[in-house]
Coordinates of C-alpha atoms in Angstrom, one line a residue:
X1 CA 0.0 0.0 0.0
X2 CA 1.2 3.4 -1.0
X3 CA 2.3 6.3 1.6
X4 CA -0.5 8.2 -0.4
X5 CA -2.9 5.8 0.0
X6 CA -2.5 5.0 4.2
X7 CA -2.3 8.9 4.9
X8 CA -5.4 9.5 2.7
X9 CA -7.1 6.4 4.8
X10 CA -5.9 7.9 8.4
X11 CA -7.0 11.3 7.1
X12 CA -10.9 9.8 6.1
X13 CA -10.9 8.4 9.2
X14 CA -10.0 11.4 11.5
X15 CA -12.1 13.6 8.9
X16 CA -14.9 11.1 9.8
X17 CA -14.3 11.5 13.8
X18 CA -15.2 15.0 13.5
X19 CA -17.8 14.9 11.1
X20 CA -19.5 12.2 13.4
X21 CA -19.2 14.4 16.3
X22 CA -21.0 17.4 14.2
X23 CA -23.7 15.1 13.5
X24 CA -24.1 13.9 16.8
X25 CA -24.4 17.1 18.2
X26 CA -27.0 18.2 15.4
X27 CA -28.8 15.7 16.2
X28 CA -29.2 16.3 20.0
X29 CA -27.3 13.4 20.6
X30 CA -30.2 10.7 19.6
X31 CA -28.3 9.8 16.3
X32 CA -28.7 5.8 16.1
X33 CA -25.1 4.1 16.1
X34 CA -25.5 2.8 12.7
X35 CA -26.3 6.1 11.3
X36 CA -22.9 7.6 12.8
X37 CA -21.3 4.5 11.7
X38 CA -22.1 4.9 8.3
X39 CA -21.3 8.2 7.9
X40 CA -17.6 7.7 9.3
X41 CA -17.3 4.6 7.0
X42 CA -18.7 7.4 4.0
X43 CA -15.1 9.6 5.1
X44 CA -13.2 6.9 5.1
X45 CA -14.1 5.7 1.4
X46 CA -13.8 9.4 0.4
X47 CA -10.0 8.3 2.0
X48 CA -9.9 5.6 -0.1
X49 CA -10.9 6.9 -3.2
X50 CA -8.6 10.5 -3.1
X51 CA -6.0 8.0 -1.8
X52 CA -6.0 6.3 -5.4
X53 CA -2.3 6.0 -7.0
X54 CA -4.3 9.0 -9.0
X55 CA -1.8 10.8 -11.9
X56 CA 0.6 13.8 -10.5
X57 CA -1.3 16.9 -11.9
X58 CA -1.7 20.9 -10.9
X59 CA -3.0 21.9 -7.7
X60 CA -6.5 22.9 -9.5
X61 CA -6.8 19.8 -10.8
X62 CA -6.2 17.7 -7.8
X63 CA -8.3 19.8 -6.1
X64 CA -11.0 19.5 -7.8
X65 CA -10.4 15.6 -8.4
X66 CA -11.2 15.8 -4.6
X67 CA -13.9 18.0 -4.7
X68 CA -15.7 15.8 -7.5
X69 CA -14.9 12.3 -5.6
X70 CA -16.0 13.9 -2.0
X71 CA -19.6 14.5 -4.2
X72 CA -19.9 11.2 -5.6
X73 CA -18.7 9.3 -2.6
X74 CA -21.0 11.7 0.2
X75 CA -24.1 11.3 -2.4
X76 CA -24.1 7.7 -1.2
X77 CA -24.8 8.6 2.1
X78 CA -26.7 11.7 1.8
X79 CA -29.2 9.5 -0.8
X80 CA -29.8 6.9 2.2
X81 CA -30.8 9.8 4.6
X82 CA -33.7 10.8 1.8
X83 CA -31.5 13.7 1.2
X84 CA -32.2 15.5 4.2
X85 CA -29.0 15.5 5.5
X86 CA -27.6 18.0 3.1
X87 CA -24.8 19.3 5.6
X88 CA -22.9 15.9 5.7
X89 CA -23.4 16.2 1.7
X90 CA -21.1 19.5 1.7
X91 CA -18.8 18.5 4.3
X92 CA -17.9 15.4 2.1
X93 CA -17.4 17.6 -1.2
X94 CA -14.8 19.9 1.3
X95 CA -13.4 16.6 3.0
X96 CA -11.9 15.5 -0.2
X97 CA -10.3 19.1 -1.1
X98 CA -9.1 18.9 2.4
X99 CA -7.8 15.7 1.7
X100 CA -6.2 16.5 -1.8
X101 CA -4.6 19.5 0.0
X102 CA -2.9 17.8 2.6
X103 CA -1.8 14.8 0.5
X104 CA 0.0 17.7 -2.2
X105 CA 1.5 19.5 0.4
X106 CA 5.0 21.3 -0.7
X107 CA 6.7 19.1 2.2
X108 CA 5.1 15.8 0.5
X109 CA 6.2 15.9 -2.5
X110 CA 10.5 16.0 -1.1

């Protein structure tokens, strides 16, 4: 497994801890388990899928790589909730820029 690939995977899953923790909390704390689950599972395949041996490019491009593949992947999730939760949608589009980002940092790519 690539170095790209296990730092995009620890950066889903951390990604996922907070986004689980927002939910949580919007949901007065009476989110079921399987819901929170799922929705840290969701981060972690945006990790997985940004983490792809993808080809070097600008940072525009990989940027919006991310921004494209945090849509598709979050749509999964924000489908099952009958798209209601459309907060969890967007945080999933900017969890793969953030993700992008961090992978292309200057200091990576020594």
């Amino acid at each position: 497994m690539s170095k790209r690939m296990i730092k995009a995977l620890i950066g889903g899953a951390l990604l996922g801890i907070i986004c689980v923790v927002g939910a949580y909390v919007r949901s007065d704390f009476t989110a079921s388990w399987i819901v929170v689950f799922s929705l840290w599972f969701n981060r972690v395949v945006i990790g997985l899928v940004v983490g792809a041996p993808w080809p070097v490019t600008d940072t525009k491009k990989s940027l919006l790589r991310g921004a494209i593949l945090g849509l598709l992947v979050s749509f999964a999730f924000y489908s099952s909730t009958g798209f209601t939760d459309y907060i969890s949608f967007i945080a999933g589009i900017a969890y793969g820029v953030i993700l992008e980002t961090w992978l292309n940092r200057k200091s990576n790519k020594a």
